[in-house]
mmCIF file of C-alpha atoms and ligand atoms in Angstrom:
data_model
loop_
_atom_site.group_PDB
_atom_site.id
_atom_site.type_symbol
_atom_site.label_atom_id
_atom_site.label_comp_id
_atom_site.label_asym_id
_atom_site.label_seq_id
_atom_site.Cartn_x
_atom_site.Cartn_y
_atom_site.Cartn_z
ATOM 1 C CA UNK A 1 -18.806 -2.714 -20.715
ATOM 2 C CA UNK A 2 -17.707 0.971 -20.492
ATOM 3 C CA UNK A 3 -14.475 2.079 -21.568
ATOM 4 C CA UNK A 4 -11.646 2.861 -20.133
ATOM 5 C CA UNK A 5 -11.366 0.185 -17.810
ATOM 6 C CA UNK A 6 -10.143 0.750 -14.627
ATOM 7 C CA UNK A 7 -7.356 -1.569 -13.358
ATOM 8 C CA UNK A 8 -5.216 0.652 -10.802
ATOM 9 C CA UNK A 9 -6.953 0.140 -7.473
ATOM 10 C CA UNK A 10 -3.554 0.264 -5.629
ATOM 11 C CA UNK A 11 -2.893 3.525 -6.518
ATOM 12 C CA UNK A 12 -6.463 4.184 -5.509
ATOM 13 C CA UNK A 13 -10.297 3.042 -5.641
ATOM 14 C CA UNK A 14 -13.303 4.776 -6.136
ATOM 15 C CA UNK A 15 -15.519 5.568 -3.742
ATOM 16 C CA UNK A 16 -18.599 2.914 -2.872
ATOM 17 C CA UNK A 17 -21.924 5.099 -3.653
ATOM 18 C CA UNK A 18 -22.951 3.527 -0.037
ATOM 19 C CA UNK A 19 -20.186 6.000 1.176
ATOM 20 C CA UNK A 20 -20.668 9.131 -0.734
ATOM 21 C CA UNK A 21 -24.295 8.560 0.211
ATOM 22 C CA UNK A 22 -23.410 8.144 4.089
ATOM 23 C CA UNK A 23 -20.851 11.590 3.748
ATOM 24 C CA UNK A 24 -23.334 13.751 1.931
ATOM 25 C CA UNK A 25 -25.237 15.312 4.700
ATOM 26 C CA UNK A 26 -21.735 16.425 6.778
ATOM 27 C CA UNK A 27 -20.913 18.627 3.863
ATOM 28 C CA UNK A 28 -24.796 20.128 4.220
ATOM 29 C CA UNK A 29 -27.158 20.051 7.050
ATOM 30 C CA UNK A 30 -24.569 18.835 9.249
ATOM 31 C CA UNK A 31 -21.405 20.623 8.875
ATOM 32 C CA UNK A 32 -20.592 21.412 12.538
ATOM 33 C CA UNK A 33 -16.945 21.528 13.726
ATOM 34 C CA UNK A 34 -16.396 18.462 16.070
ATOM 35 C CA UNK A 35 -14.666 20.505 18.109
ATOM 36 C CA UNK A 36 -17.699 22.987 18.842
ATOM 37 C CA UNK A 37 -18.138 21.764 23.013
ATOM 38 C CA UNK A 38 -21.334 24.083 23.426
ATOM 39 C CA UNK A 39 -23.923 23.340 20.351
ATOM 40 C CA UNK A 40 -25.866 20.551 18.721
ATOM 41 C CA UNK A 41 -24.180 21.086 14.999
ATOM 42 C CA UNK A 42 -20.860 20.251 17.026
ATOM 43 C CA UNK A 43 -22.477 17.409 18.924
ATOM 44 C CA UNK A 44 -23.584 15.876 16.132
ATOM 45 C CA UNK A 45 -20.459 16.224 13.637
ATOM 46 C CA UNK A 46 -18.066 15.033 16.992
ATOM 47 C CA UNK A 47 -20.632 11.897 17.670
ATOM 48 C CA UNK A 48 -20.171 10.839 13.636
ATOM 49 C CA UNK A 49 -16.547 11.239 13.936
ATOM 50 C CA UNK A 50 -16.090 8.977 16.928
ATOM 51 C CA UNK A 51 -18.643 5.977 15.405
ATOM 52 C CA UNK A 52 -15.778 6.411 12.506
ATOM 53 C CA UNK A 53 -13.344 5.875 15.292
ATOM 54 C CA UNK A 54 -15.221 2.902 16.209
ATOM 55 C CA UNK A 55 -15.765 1.078 12.620
ATOM 56 C CA UNK A 56 -12.185 1.868 11.671
ATOM 57 C CA UNK A 57 -10.938 0.725 15.317
ATOM 58 C CA UNK A 58 -12.664 -3.211 15.022
ATOM 59 C CA UNK A 59 -11.341 -3.392 11.795
ATOM 60 C CA UNK A 60 -8.052 -4.084 13.279
ATOM 61 C CA UNK A 61 -8.959 -5.056 16.706
ATOM 62 C CA UNK A 62 -8.204 -1.817 18.266
ATOM 63 C CA UNK A 63 -10.164 0.348 20.845
ATOM 64 C CA UNK A 64 -11.589 3.512 19.227
ATOM 65 C CA UNK A 65 -9.448 5.765 21.892
ATOM 66 C CA UNK A 66 -6.276 4.741 19.895
ATOM 67 C CA UNK A 67 -6.928 5.739 16.261
ATOM 68 C CA UNK A 68 -5.843 9.589 15.440
ATOM 69 C CA UNK A 69 -7.480 10.838 12.262
ATOM 70 C CA UNK A 70 -4.967 12.354 9.919
ATOM 71 C CA UNK A 71 -5.278 13.794 6.208
ATOM 72 C CA UNK A 72 -4.003 10.191 4.560
ATOM 73 C CA UNK A 73 -1.356 7.652 4.970
ATOM 74 C CA UNK A 74 1.734 10.399 4.020
ATOM 75 C CA UNK A 75 0.393 11.881 7.551
ATOM 76 C CA UNK A 76 0.083 9.026 9.123
ATOM 77 C CA UNK A 77 3.519 7.411 8.190
ATOM 78 C CA UNK A 78 5.063 11.072 8.897
ATOM 79 C CA UNK A 79 3.467 11.177 12.361
ATOM 80 C CA UNK A 80 4.327 7.778 13.889
ATOM 81 C CA UNK A 81 8.014 7.797 12.240
ATOM 82 C CA UNK A 82 9.266 10.771 13.057
ATOM 83 C CA UNK A 83 6.911 11.097 16.024
ATOM 84 C CA UNK A 84 7.858 8.522 17.979
ATOM 85 C CA UNK A 85 11.814 9.227 17.034
ATOM 86 C CA UNK A 86 11.753 12.536 18.759
ATOM 87 C CA UNK A 87 9.184 11.373 21.414
ATOM 88 C CA UNK A 88 12.263 8.332 21.991
ATOM 89 C CA UNK A 89 15.105 9.565 21.063
ATOM 90 C CA UNK A 90 16.179 9.684 24.965
ATOM 91 C CA UNK A 91 16.117 5.958 24.509
ATOM 92 C CA UNK A 92 18.142 5.282 21.287
ATOM 93 C CA UNK A 93 18.311 6.389 17.729
ATOM 94 C CA UNK A 94 18.306 3.596 15.590
ATOM 95 C CA UNK A 95 15.329 2.811 13.138
ATOM 96 C CA UNK A 96 14.987 -0.135 10.956
ATOM 97 C CA UNK A 97 13.542 -0.612 7.958
ATOM 98 C CA UNK A 98 13.581 -1.991 4.429
ATOM 99 C CA UNK A 99 14.472 -0.806 1.297
ATOM 100 C CA UNK A 100 11.065 -1.341 -0.590
ATOM 101 C CA UNK A 101 8.823 0.831 1.477
ATOM 102 C CA UNK A 102 6.487 3.270 0.336
ATOM 103 C CA UNK A 103 8.125 6.505 0.141
ATOM 104 C CA UNK A 104 6.337 8.210 2.945
ATOM 105 C CA UNK A 105 8.284 5.366 4.816
ATOM 106 C CA UNK A 106 11.457 5.934 3.222
ATOM 107 C CA UNK A 107 12.091 10.014 2.929
ATOM 108 C CA UNK A 108 10.731 10.617 6.443
ATOM 109 C CA UNK A 109 13.156 8.032 7.424
ATOM 110 C CA UNK A 110 16.069 9.277 5.347
ATOM 111 C CA UNK A 111 14.966 13.254 6.661
ATOM 112 C CA UNK A 112 15.668 11.591 10.487
ATOM 113 C CA UNK A 113 19.172 9.910 9.541
ATOM 114 C CA UNK A 114 19.903 13.575 7.945
ATOM 115 C CA UNK A 115 19.224 14.687 12.090
ATOM 116 C CA UNK A 116 21.376 12.457 14.095
ATOM 117 C CA UNK A 117 19.165 8.710 13.735
ATOM 118 C CA UNK A 118 20.839 6.015 12.342
ATOM 119 C CA UNK A 119 18.336 4.150 9.754
ATOM 120 C CA UNK A 120 18.899 0.382 8.593
ATOM 121 C CA UNK A 121 17.590 -0.510 5.181
ATOM 122 C CA UNK A 122 17.248 -3.604 5.165
ATOM 123 C CA UNK A 123 16.757 -5.511 1.765
ATOM 124 C CA UNK A 124 14.711 -7.917 0.539
ATOM 125 C CA UNK A 125 14.556 -11.055 -0.860
ATOM 126 C CA UNK A 126 13.533 -11.928 -4.557
ATOM 127 C CA UNK A 127 9.911 -11.853 -3.828
ATOM 128 C CA UNK A 128 9.987 -8.631 -2.276
ATOM 129 C CA UNK A 129 9.863 -10.134 1.501
ATOM 130 C CA UNK A 130 11.568 -8.566 4.786
ATOM 131 C CA UNK A 131 12.002 -11.646 7.016
ATOM 132 C CA UNK A 132 12.110 -11.433 10.795
ATOM 133 C CA UNK A 133 15.765 -13.200 11.287
ATOM 134 C CA UNK A 134 16.835 -9.799 9.125
ATOM 135 C CA UNK A 135 15.038 -7.565 11.528
ATOM 136 C CA UNK A 136 16.680 -9.615 14.814
ATOM 137 C CA UNK A 137 20.383 -9.131 13.259
ATOM 138 C CA UNK A 138 19.718 -5.972 12.909
ATOM 139 C CA UNK A 139 18.537 -5.197 16.069
ATOM 140 C CA UNK A 140 20.973 -3.284 18.634
ATOM 141 C CA UNK A 141 20.251 -1.456 22.428
ATOM 142 C CA UNK A 142 19.836 1.789 20.628
ATOM 143 C CA UNK A 143 17.111 0.658 18.278
ATOM 144 C CA UNK A 144 13.755 2.394 18.501
ATOM 145 C CA UNK A 145 11.496 1.317 15.842
ATOM 146 C CA UNK A 146 10.928 -1.200 13.566
ATOM 147 C CA UNK A 147 8.294 0.173 10.561
ATOM 148 C CA UNK A 148 7.798 -2.391 7.666
ATOM 149 C CA UNK A 149 4.944 -2.320 5.682
ATOM 150 C CA UNK A 150 2.009 -5.038 5.591
ATOM 151 C CA UNK A 151 1.202 -5.063 1.476
ATOM 152 C CA UNK A 152 3.617 -3.871 -0.994
ATOM 153 C CA UNK A 153 1.703 -1.402 -3.214
ATOM 154 C CA UNK A 154 3.605 -2.455 -6.163
ATOM 155 C CA UNK A 155 4.538 -5.978 -6.265
ATOM 156 C CA UNK A 156 2.005 -6.846 -3.503
ATOM 157 C CA UNK A 157 3.997 -9.305 -1.198
ATOM 158 C CA UNK A 158 2.792 -9.267 2.365
ATOM 159 C CA UNK A 159 5.453 -9.353 4.968
ATOM 160 C CA UNK A 160 5.008 -11.644 7.788
ATOM 161 C CA UNK A 161 4.526 -8.934 9.977
ATOM 162 C CA UNK A 162 2.958 -11.684 13.133
ATOM 163 C CA UNK A 163 6.756 -12.780 13.487
ATOM 164 C CA UNK A 164 8.425 -9.161 13.445
ATOM 165 C CA UNK A 165 6.110 -8.121 15.528
ATOM 166 C CA UNK A 166 6.686 -10.952 18.142
ATOM 167 C CA UNK A 167 10.078 -10.361 17.880
ATOM 168 C CA UNK A 168 9.992 -6.226 18.530
ATOM 169 C CA UNK A 169 7.318 -7.270 21.901
ATOM 170 C CA UNK A 170 10.474 -9.775 22.943
ATOM 171 C CA UNK A 171 12.999 -7.139 22.596
ATOM 172 C CA UNK A 172 10.802 -4.059 23.401
ATOM 173 C CA UNK A 173 10.925 -2.586 20.746
ATOM 174 C CA UNK A 174 8.215 -0.066 18.961
ATOM 175 C CA UNK A 175 6.603 -1.549 15.975
ATOM 176 C CA UNK A 176 4.853 0.289 13.283
ATOM 177 C CA UNK A 177 3.011 -1.092 10.246
ATOM 178 C CA UNK A 178 2.270 0.920 6.270
ATOM 179 C CA UNK A 179 -0.997 -1.033 6.381
ATOM 180 C CA UNK A 180 -2.524 0.906 3.596
ATOM 181 C CA UNK A 181 -2.931 -1.989 0.860
ATOM 182 C CA UNK A 182 -4.556 -4.554 3.440
ATOM 183 C CA UNK A 183 -6.269 -2.400 6.014
ATOM 184 C CA UNK A 184 -9.931 -3.455 6.006
ATOM 185 C CA UNK A 185 -9.286 -6.126 3.167
ATOM 186 C CA UNK A 186 -7.035 -8.352 4.934
ATOM 187 C CA UNK A 187 -7.447 -10.130 8.230
ATOM 188 C CA UNK A 188 -5.148 -7.895 11.123
ATOM 189 C CA UNK A 189 -5.323 -8.188 14.815
ATOM 190 C CA UNK A 190 -2.919 -5.844 16.466
ATOM 191 C CA UNK A 191 -2.780 -7.117 19.371
ATOM 192 C CA UNK A 192 -2.111 -10.747 18.123
ATOM 193 C CA UNK A 193 0.387 -9.064 15.731
ATOM 194 C CA UNK A 194 2.002 -7.413 18.163
ATOM 195 C CA UNK A 195 1.595 -4.051 16.426
ATOM 196 C CA UNK A 196 1.977 -0.421 17.526
ATOM 197 C CA UNK A 197 1.781 1.668 15.346
ATOM 198 C CA UNK A 198 -0.690 1.397 11.804
ATOM 199 C CA UNK A 199 -1.354 3.478 9.250
ATOM 200 C CA UNK A 200 -4.379 3.202 6.864
ATOM 201 C CA UNK A 201 -5.649 5.843 4.236
ATOM 202 C CA UNK A 202 -9.610 6.152 3.161
ATOM 203 C CA UNK A 203 -8.788 5.898 -0.561
ATOM 204 C CA UNK A 204 -7.427 2.779 -1.038
ATOM 205 C CA UNK A 205 -10.497 0.959 1.249
ATOM 206 C CA UNK A 206 -13.285 2.707 -1.635
ATOM 207 C CA UNK A 207 -13.074 5.625 0.759
ATOM 208 C CA UNK A 208 -12.571 9.184 0.079
ATOM 209 C CA UNK A 209 -8.938 10.760 -0.477
ATOM 210 C CA UNK A 210 -7.079 13.290 2.328
ATOM 211 C CA UNK A 211 -8.301 11.155 4.858
ATOM 212 C CA UNK A 212 -6.557 8.224 6.571
ATOM 213 C CA UNK A 213 -5.742 7.230 10.294
ATOM 214 C CA UNK A 214 -3.099 6.218 12.454
ATOM 215 C CA UNK A 215 -3.399 3.196 15.781
ATOM 216 C CA UNK A 216 -1.477 4.800 18.387
ATOM 217 C CA UNK A 217 -1.371 1.760 21.458
ATOM 218 C CA UNK A 218 -2.693 2.755 24.396
ATOM 219 C CA UNK A 219 -1.413 -0.018 26.233
ATOM 220 C CA UNK A 220 1.845 -2.368 26.923
ATOM 221 C CA UNK A 221 2.815 -0.022 25.539
ATOM 222 C CA UNK A 222 1.130 3.042 25.996
ATOM 223 C CA UNK A 223 3.456 4.775 22.644
ATOM 224 C CA UNK A 224 3.530 8.328 22.228
ATOM 225 C CA UNK A 225 4.340 10.452 19.091
ATOM 226 C CA UNK A 226 6.039 14.121 19.374
ATOM 227 C CA UNK A 227 3.281 15.866 17.097
ATOM 228 C CA UNK A 228 3.975 16.566 13.576
ATOM 229 C CA UNK A 229 1.670 20.082 12.961
ATOM 230 C CA UNK A 230 0.571 21.722 16.163
ATOM 231 C CA UNK A 231 -1.913 24.092 16.964
ATOM 232 C CA UNK A 232 -4.816 23.221 19.456
ATOM 233 C CA UNK A 233 -4.224 20.124 20.435
ATOM 234 C CA UNK A 234 -6.692 17.792 19.118
ATOM 235 C CA UNK A 235 -6.229 14.275 18.241
ATOM 236 C CA UNK A 236 -4.665 13.468 22.022
ATOM 237 C CA UNK A 237 -2.369 16.101 21.028
ATOM 238 C CA UNK A 238 -0.887 14.125 18.054
ATOM 239 C CA UNK A 239 -2.474 16.081 15.525
ATOM 240 C CA UNK A 240 -4.001 19.130 15.426
ATOM 241 C CA UNK A 241 -6.008 20.448 13.224
ATOM 242 C CA UNK A 242 -9.762 20.998 12.281
ATOM 243 C CA UNK A 243 -11.211 17.400 11.603
ATOM 244 C CA UNK A 244 -12.279 16.489 8.243
ATOM 245 C CA UNK A 245 -15.855 15.514 9.514
ATOM 246 C CA UNK A 246 -17.009 14.402 5.608
ATOM 247 C CA UNK A 247 -14.454 12.519 4.934
ATOM 248 C CA UNK A 248 -13.813 10.743 8.595
ATOM 249 C CA UNK A 249 -17.733 9.936 8.145
ATOM 250 C CA UNK A 250 -16.653 8.714 4.674
ATOM 251 C CA UNK A 251 -13.304 6.744 5.543
ATOM 252 C CA UNK A 252 -15.621 4.825 8.730
ATOM 253 C CA UNK A 253 -18.359 3.716 6.591
ATOM 254 C CA UNK A 254 -15.653 2.136 3.588
ATOM 255 C CA UNK A 255 -13.961 0.714 6.809
ATOM 256 C CA UNK A 256 -16.987 -1.454 7.656
ATOM 257 C CA UNK A 257 -17.917 -2.065 3.757
ATOM 258 C CA UNK A 258 -14.596 -3.881 3.907
ATOM 259 C CA UNK A 259 -14.454 -5.679 7.199
ATOM 260 C CA UNK A 260 -18.574 -6.818 6.328
ATOM 261 C CA UNK A 261 -17.441 -8.120 3.157
ATOM 262 C CA UNK A 262 -13.971 -9.224 3.306
ATOM 263 C CA UNK A 263 -13.893 -13.041 2.776
ATOM 264 C CA UNK A 264 -16.381 -12.391 -0.076
ATOM 265 C CA UNK A 265 -14.287 -10.069 -1.596
ATOM 266 C CA UNK A 266 -10.694 -11.840 -1.327
ATOM 267 C CA UNK A 267 -12.260 -14.680 -2.933
ATOM 268 C CA UNK A 268 -13.712 -12.780 -5.719
ATOM 269 C CA UNK A 269 -10.705 -10.989 -6.280
ATOM 270 C CA UNK A 270 -8.562 -13.532 -6.390
ATOM 271 C CA UNK A 271 -10.707 -15.066 -8.577
ATOM 272 C CA UNK A 272 -10.845 -12.230 -11.006
ATOM 273 C CA UNK A 273 -6.732 -11.614 -10.369
ATOM 274 C CA UNK A 274 -6.327 -15.463 -11.598
ATOM 275 C CA UNK A 275 -8.147 -15.336 -14.081
ATOM 276 C CA UNK A 276 -6.268 -12.950 -15.594
ATOM 277 C CA UNK A 277 -2.640 -14.417 -14.498
ATOM 278 C CA UNK A 278 -4.006 -17.830 -16.320
ATOM 279 C CA UNK A 279 -4.632 -15.689 -19.629
ATOM 280 C CA UNK A 280 -2.011 -14.381 -19.853
ATOM 281 C CA UNK A 281 0.234 -16.840 -18.957
ATOM 282 C CA UNK A 282 -1.544 -19.123 -21.239
ATOM 283 C CA UNK A 283 -0.997 -17.487 -24.180
ATOM 284 C CA UNK A 284 2.269 -15.303 -23.751
ATOM 285 C CA UNK A 285 5.716 -16.740 -23.701
ATOM 286 C CA UNK A 286 8.875 -14.753 -21.812
ATOM 287 C CA UNK A 287 6.388 -13.691 -19.267
ATOM 288 C CA UNK A 288 7.319 -12.858 -15.379
ATOM 289 C CA UNK A 289 5.367 -12.707 -12.511
ATOM 290 C CA UNK A 290 6.609 -10.207 -9.965
ATOM 291 C CA UNK A 291 6.654 -10.517 -5.945
ATOM 292 C CA UNK A 292 5.917 -13.831 -3.977
ATOM 293 C CA UNK A 293 3.724 -16.330 -5.894
ATOM 294 C CA UNK A 294 1.261 -17.102 -2.849
ATOM 295 C CA UNK A 295 1.945 -14.883 -0.218
ATOM 296 C CA UNK A 296 0.543 -11.766 -2.126
ATOM 297 C CA UNK A 297 -2.167 -9.254 -1.768
ATOM 298 C CA UNK A 298 -4.924 -10.927 -3.678
ATOM 299 C CA UNK A 299 -5.595 -7.570 -6.339
ATOM 300 C CA UNK A 300 -2.389 -7.279 -6.951
ATOM 301 C CA UNK A 301 -0.699 -8.643 -10.381
ATOM 302 C CA UNK A 302 2.572 -7.275 -11.317
ATOM 303 C CA UNK A 303 4.024 -8.913 -14.786
ATOM 304 C CA UNK A 304 7.614 -8.333 -16.607
ATOM 305 C CA UNK A 305 6.581 -8.575 -20.508
ATOM 306 C CA UNK A 306 10.233 -9.670 -21.532
ATOM 307 C CA UNK A 307 11.116 -7.431 -25.159
ATOM 308 C CA UNK A 308 8.410 -5.223 -24.893
ATOM 309 C CA UNK A 309 9.026 -1.623 -23.152
ATOM 310 C CA UNK A 310 6.293 -1.281 -20.450
ATOM 311 C CA UNK A 311 5.475 2.581 -20.965
ATOM 312 C CA UNK A 312 4.616 1.324 -25.217
ATOM 313 C CA UNK A 313 2.975 -1.580 -23.995
ATOM 314 C CA UNK A 314 0.647 0.394 -21.889
ATOM 315 C CA UNK A 315 0.223 2.903 -25.185
ATOM 316 C CA UNK A 316 -1.086 -0.274 -26.870
ATOM 317 C CA UNK A 317 -4.082 -0.486 -25.040
ATOM 318 C CA UNK A 318 -5.054 3.049 -23.908
ATOM 319 C CA UNK A 319 -8.551 1.914 -22.825
ATOM 320 C CA UNK A 320 -7.109 0.335 -19.912
ATOM 321 C CA UNK A 321 -5.405 2.266 -17.128
ATOM 322 C CA UNK A 322 -2.673 0.449 -15.219
ATOM 323 C CA UNK A 323 0.082 1.344 -13.824
ATOM 324 C CA UNK A 324 3.873 0.610 -15.236
ATOM 325 C CA UNK A 325 7.311 -0.071 -13.032
ATOM 326 C CA UNK A 326 9.012 1.717 -15.863
ATOM 327 C CA UNK A 327 11.019 5.256 -16.417
ATOM 328 C CA UNK A 328 8.487 7.834 -17.486
ATOM 329 C CA UNK A 329 6.295 7.640 -13.938
ATOM 330 C CA UNK A 330 8.873 9.987 -12.805
ATOM 331 C CA UNK A 331 11.217 12.302 -14.821
ATOM 332 C CA UNK A 332 14.304 10.211 -15.015
ATOM 333 C CA UNK A 333 14.748 7.157 -16.762
ATOM 334 C CA UNK A 334 15.680 4.636 -13.500
ATOM 335 C CA UNK A 335 13.427 2.070 -13.520
ATOM 336 C CA UNK A 336 11.172 1.262 -9.970
ATOM 337 C CA UNK A 337 13.058 0.756 -7.064
ATOM 338 C CA UNK A 338 11.212 -1.772 -5.594
ATOM 339 C CA UNK A 339 11.798 -3.307 -8.984
ATOM 340 C CA UNK A 340 15.571 -3.517 -9.100
ATOM 341 C CA UNK A 341 16.221 -3.882 -5.183
ATOM 342 C CA UNK A 342 13.937 -7.603 -6.032
ATOM 343 C CA UNK A 343 16.866 -8.257 -8.027
ATOM 344 C CA UNK A 344 15.335 -7.844 -11.423
ATOM 345 C CA UNK A 345 17.588 -6.305 -14.421
ATOM 346 C CA UNK A 346 16.950 -3.426 -16.396
ATOM 347 C CA UNK A 347 14.905 -5.332 -19.465
ATOM 348 C CA UNK A 348 12.430 -6.867 -16.467
ATOM 349 C CA UNK A 349 11.885 -3.757 -14.874
ATOM 350 C CA UNK A 350 11.167 -1.765 -17.695
ATOM 351 C CA UNK A 351 8.672 -4.157 -19.328
ATOM 352 C CA UNK A 352 6.723 -4.226 -16.242
ATOM 353 C CA UNK A 353 3.121 -3.511 -15.718
ATOM 354 C CA UNK A 354 0.824 -3.544 -12.592
ATOM 355 C CA UNK A 355 -2.625 -4.868 -12.817
ATOM 356 C CA UNK A 356 -4.897 -4.275 -9.396
ATOM 357 C CA UNK A 357 -8.448 -4.473 -9.982
ATOM 358 C CA UNK A 358 -11.136 -4.348 -7.431
ATOM 359 C CA UNK A 359 -14.890 -4.312 -5.922
ATOM 360 C CA UNK A 360 -16.252 -3.181 -9.365
ATOM 361 C CA UNK A 361 -13.898 -5.516 -12.013
ATOM 362 C CA UNK A 362 -16.194 -7.488 -13.840
ATOM 363 C CA UNK A 363 -15.169 -10.901 -15.379
ATOM 364 C CA UNK A 364 -16.183 -9.259 -18.930
ATOM 365 C CA UNK A 365 -13.694 -6.702 -18.192
ATOM 366 C CA UNK A 366 -10.979 -9.187 -16.733
ATOM 367 C CA UNK A 367 -11.627 -11.229 -20.661
ATOM 368 C CA UNK A 368 -10.739 -7.373 -22.489
ATOM 369 C CA UNK A 369 -7.823 -7.252 -20.615
ATOM 370 C CA UNK A 370 -6.267 -10.450 -21.292
ATOM 371 C CA UNK A 371 -6.996 -10.115 -25.577
ATOM 372 C CA UNK A 372 -5.725 -6.634 -25.208
ATOM 373 C CA UNK A 373 -2.586 -6.735 -23.357
ATOM 374 C CA UNK A 374 -1.792 -10.371 -25.695
ATOM 375 C CA UNK A 375 -2.716 -8.278 -29.178
ATOM 376 C CA UNK A 376 -0.161 -5.895 -28.180
ATOM 377 C CA UNK A 377 2.129 -7.485 -26.078
ATOM 378 C CA UNK A 378 2.697 -10.009 -29.612
ATOM 379 C CA UNK A 379 2.713 -6.677 -32.029
ATOM 380 C CA UNK A 380 5.759 -4.995 -29.915
ATOM 381 C CA UNK A 381 7.564 -8.037 -29.944
ATOM 382 C CA UNK A 382 6.847 -9.074 -33.612
ATOM 383 C CA UNK A 383 8.681 -5.500 -34.076
ATOM 384 C CA UNK A 384 11.365 -6.142 -31.690
ATOM 385 C CA UNK A 385 14.912 -7.497 -33.086
ATOM 386 C CA UNK A 386 15.458 -8.308 -29.623
ATOM 387 C CA UNK A 387 12.701 -10.406 -29.681
ATOM 388 C CA UNK A 388 13.460 -12.529 -33.035
ATOM 389 C CA UNK A 389 17.282 -12.482 -32.210
ATOM 390 C CA UNK A 390 15.582 -14.818 -28.677
ATOM 391 C CA UNK A 391 13.258 -16.349 -30.956
ATOM 392 C CA UNK A 392 16.792 -17.829 -32.552
ATOM 393 C CA UNK A 393 18.009 -18.634 -29.710
ATOM 394 C CA UNK A 394 20.769 -16.033 -29.864
ATOM 395 C CA UNK A 395 21.285 -15.103 -25.688
ATOM 396 C CA UNK A 396 21.537 -11.208 -25.832
ATOM 397 C CA UNK A 397 23.798 -11.473 -23.042
ATOM 398 C CA UNK A 398 26.643 -12.501 -25.109
ATOM 399 C CA UNK A 399 25.881 -10.042 -27.657
ATOM 400 C CA UNK A 400 28.875 -7.946 -28.858
ATOM 401 C CA UNK A 401 26.990 -4.828 -29.353
ATOM 402 C CA UNK A 402 28.439 -2.105 -31.749
ATOM 403 C CA UNK A 403 29.821 1.190 -29.430
ATOM 404 C CA UNK A 404 27.630 3.646 -29.716
HETATM 405 C C1 PLP B 501 -1.151 4.568 -0.789
HETATM 406 C C2 PLP B 501 0.110 4.653 -0.174
HETATM 407 C C3 PLP B 501 0.518 5.417 1.285
HETATM 408 C C4 PLP B 501 0.226 7.203 0.870
HETATM 409 O O1 PLP B 501 -1.321 6.989 1.265
HETATM 410 P P1 PLP B 501 -1.921 8.552 1.239
HETATM 411 O O2 PLP B 501 -3.176 8.104 1.657
HETATM 412 O O3 PLP B 501 -1.840 8.845 -0.311
HETATM 413 O O4 PLP B 501 -0.650 9.639 1.558
HETATM 414 C C5 PLP B 501 1.489 4.966 1.646
HETATM 415 N N1 PLP B 501 1.778 3.402 1.589
HETATM 416 C C6 PLP B 501 1.010 2.829 0.695
HETATM 417 C C7 PLP B 501 1.560 1.322 1.085
HETATM 418 C C8 PLP B 501 0.458 3.001 0.098
HETATM 419 O O5 PLP B 501 -0.010 2.676 -0.748
#
């Protein structure tokens, strides 16, 4: 077993060697510009881009003409949200989203709010789920777009996208889904689920960073987006700029590999995730699962270790790469906005760790992680006066702390 161990697959994934292999020629002999229409170098590049478009489209039941290449899901989300808002502003000025979207959705929505649009940020339930009924109640005759993520990147909860999509179809409101965490890894069908726009990213599916795609429905209805980047009219005018051919080839291959092995990978990752979960819960008292108990992406395990501060805990097992919901990921002392929105108090939010595993995680790594995490938690709790008081049966919420 090689150290350090990577358990941060929700942040990014390593490039699969088969993906890299597929990409390499497009850095070397096949370096052409896919927009060069009059020679073999260009044709070769274009052919590769079109093949990748098919690969990405078929992962979601779309057609290749409905796939727009971007620099990643952040850009895809920006085109979808700002592009639809600007294209349809004569129809209405209201957008519906929720409070625990990725910042790549929240921030474009906030930008629009400052530019004449009205945005409803729906709350989520204690599991981090948005319900179709909430979306229905928020809709007005001004609503032009609903944007709700599929799998949450922090707590793993999967939203009822099919139900929300059905509602949007009934009300003829466009529906965008940020599917970074589920694209090609979970079954998605844009027809069955009533999705009009869908964002995905290469580096969450064992492909390269800096490439992503946006699905834009072409029929029933034909969706149009104002471009965010102008210049040359590539990608049906929605995203200009020379295409990242090696990246696109890699994303296509990565999507294909995920889809080919989808059910097997879901099974494998679920088994390993459960092993990690059981190992921790069987040994440690006062730990809590964040996110939905069953409706969740299989590779994510977000746990609060009460009486232990997340950042200190991470330092206790520095040979395992995870991420924490406590402060130091940002400059502020605020714990994760996602965990707060689920209703977690500061104590639980500050003590949370996200473990996210994937294709290259082994059972041996899981067992090593269980041991390391348990020892680190036990050690920190041993030193914690709060934990000692709680063990003695003192209700910490009733304690009168001396003024600072
Ligand atoms: C990673 C991620 C993004 C951002 O994708 P990039 O390709 O890195 O820009 C957006 N949304 C979700 C849910 C993500 O997990």
